[in-house]
Coordinates of C-alpha atoms in Angstrom, one line a residue:
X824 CA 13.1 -38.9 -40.8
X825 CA 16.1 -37.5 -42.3
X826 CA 19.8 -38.5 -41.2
X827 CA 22.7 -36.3 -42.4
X828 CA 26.6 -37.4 -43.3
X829 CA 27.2 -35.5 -39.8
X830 CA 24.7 -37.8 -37.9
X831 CA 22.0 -35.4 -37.5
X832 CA 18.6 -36.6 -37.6
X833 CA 15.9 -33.8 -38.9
X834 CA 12.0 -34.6 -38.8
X835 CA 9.0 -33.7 -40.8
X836 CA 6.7 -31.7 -38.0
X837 CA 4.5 -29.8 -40.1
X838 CA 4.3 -27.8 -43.4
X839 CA 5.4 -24.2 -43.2
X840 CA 1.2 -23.7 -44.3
X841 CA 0.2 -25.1 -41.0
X842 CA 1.8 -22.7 -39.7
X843 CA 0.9 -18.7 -39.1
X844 CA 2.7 -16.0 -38.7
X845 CA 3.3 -15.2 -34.9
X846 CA 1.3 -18.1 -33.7
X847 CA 2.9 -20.5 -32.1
X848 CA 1.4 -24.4 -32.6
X849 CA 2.5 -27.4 -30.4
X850 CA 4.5 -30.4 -31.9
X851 CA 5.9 -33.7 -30.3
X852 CA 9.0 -35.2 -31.6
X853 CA 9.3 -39.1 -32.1
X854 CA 11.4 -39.2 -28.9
X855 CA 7.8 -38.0 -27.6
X856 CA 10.2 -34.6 -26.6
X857 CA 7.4 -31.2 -27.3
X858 CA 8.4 -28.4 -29.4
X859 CA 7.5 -25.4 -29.9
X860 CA 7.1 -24.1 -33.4
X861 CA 7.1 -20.5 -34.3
X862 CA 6.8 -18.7 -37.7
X863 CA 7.8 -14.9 -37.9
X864 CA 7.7 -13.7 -41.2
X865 CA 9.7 -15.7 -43.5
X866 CA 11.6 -17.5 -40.8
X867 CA 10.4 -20.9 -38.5
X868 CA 12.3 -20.8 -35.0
X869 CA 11.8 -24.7 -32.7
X870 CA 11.9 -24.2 -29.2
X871 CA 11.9 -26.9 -26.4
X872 CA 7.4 -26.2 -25.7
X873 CA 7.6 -26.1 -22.1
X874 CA 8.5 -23.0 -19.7
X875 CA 11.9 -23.3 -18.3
X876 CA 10.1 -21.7 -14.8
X877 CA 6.7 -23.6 -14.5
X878 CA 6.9 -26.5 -17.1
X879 CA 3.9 -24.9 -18.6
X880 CA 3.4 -25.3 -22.7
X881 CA 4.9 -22.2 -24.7
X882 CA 2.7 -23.7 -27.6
X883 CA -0.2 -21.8 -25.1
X884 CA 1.6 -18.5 -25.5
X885 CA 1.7 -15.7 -27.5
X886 CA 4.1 -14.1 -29.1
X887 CA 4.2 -10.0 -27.5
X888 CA 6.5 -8.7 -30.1
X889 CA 9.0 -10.4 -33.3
X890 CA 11.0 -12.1 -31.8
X891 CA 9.6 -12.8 -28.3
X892 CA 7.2 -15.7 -27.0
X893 CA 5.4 -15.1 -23.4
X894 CA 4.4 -17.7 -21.4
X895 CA 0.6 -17.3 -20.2
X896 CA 1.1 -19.0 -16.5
X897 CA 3.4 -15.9 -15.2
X898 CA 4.4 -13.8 -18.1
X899 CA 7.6 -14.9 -18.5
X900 CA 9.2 -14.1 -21.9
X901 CA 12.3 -16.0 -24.6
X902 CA 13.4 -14.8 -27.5
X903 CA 12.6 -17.4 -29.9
X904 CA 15.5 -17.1 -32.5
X905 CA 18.1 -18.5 -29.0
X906 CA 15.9 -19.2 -26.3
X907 CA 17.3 -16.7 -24.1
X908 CA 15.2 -15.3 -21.3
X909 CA 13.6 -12.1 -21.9
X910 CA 11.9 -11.2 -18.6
X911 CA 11.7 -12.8 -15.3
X912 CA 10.3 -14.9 -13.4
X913 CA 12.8 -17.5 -15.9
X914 CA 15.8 -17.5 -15.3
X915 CA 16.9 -20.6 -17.4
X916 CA 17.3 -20.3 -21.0
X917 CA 15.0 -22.6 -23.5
X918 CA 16.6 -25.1 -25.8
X919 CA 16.2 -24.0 -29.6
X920 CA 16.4 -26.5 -32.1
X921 CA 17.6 -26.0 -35.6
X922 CA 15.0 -25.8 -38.7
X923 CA 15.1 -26.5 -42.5
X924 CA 12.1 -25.6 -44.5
X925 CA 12.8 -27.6 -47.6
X926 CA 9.9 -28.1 -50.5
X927 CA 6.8 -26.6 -48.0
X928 CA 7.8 -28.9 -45.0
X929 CA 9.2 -27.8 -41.5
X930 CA 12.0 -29.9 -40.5
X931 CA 13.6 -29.8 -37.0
X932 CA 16.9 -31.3 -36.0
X933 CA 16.1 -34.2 -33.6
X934 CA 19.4 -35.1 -32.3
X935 CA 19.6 -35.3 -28.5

């Protein structure tokens, strides 16, 4: 763990070559809160990994175009870089989380 002069705390989650382009893997914070990482191209996006209409893990999704993760339980899409809601049945935005990629790691801002 990582704490900036601002009181940020980052954490290690993976290393960008875990990660694959347009598939999105599963990671748990130390708060035990899941997230949601998601390469697209050169760029890692952290989303909160649950579906903000059925609780169901986005981690199971795929991603349907660049920039846009749909969960498998009723289709329900987010645009990964803000967490906005892309298509219904959601109608409650995901929580994003900021990433640094520093030296091959992934690191994802942890404060609450």
């Amino acid at each position: 763990m990582s704490t900036e002069t601002d009181g940020t705390e980052f954490q290690r989650l993976a290393s960008l070559s875990d990660l694959r382009d347009g598939r999105p893997i599963g990671c748990t914070l130390a708060d035990g809160r899941a997230v949601c990482l998601v390469r697209v191209a050169n760029d890692v996006f952290a989303l909160e990994d649950k579906c903000s209409h059925a609780d169901f893990p986005m981690s199971d999704g795929d991603m349907v175009d660049d920039h846009a993760i749909e969960c498998p339980l009723h289709g329900a899409r987010f645009d990964v870089r803000d967490g906005a809601v892309l298509e219904a049945p959601a109608d409650e935005p995901l929580r994003t989380f900021e990433v640094r990629v520093e030296d091959g790691d992934v690191w994802v801002n942890s404060s609450p």
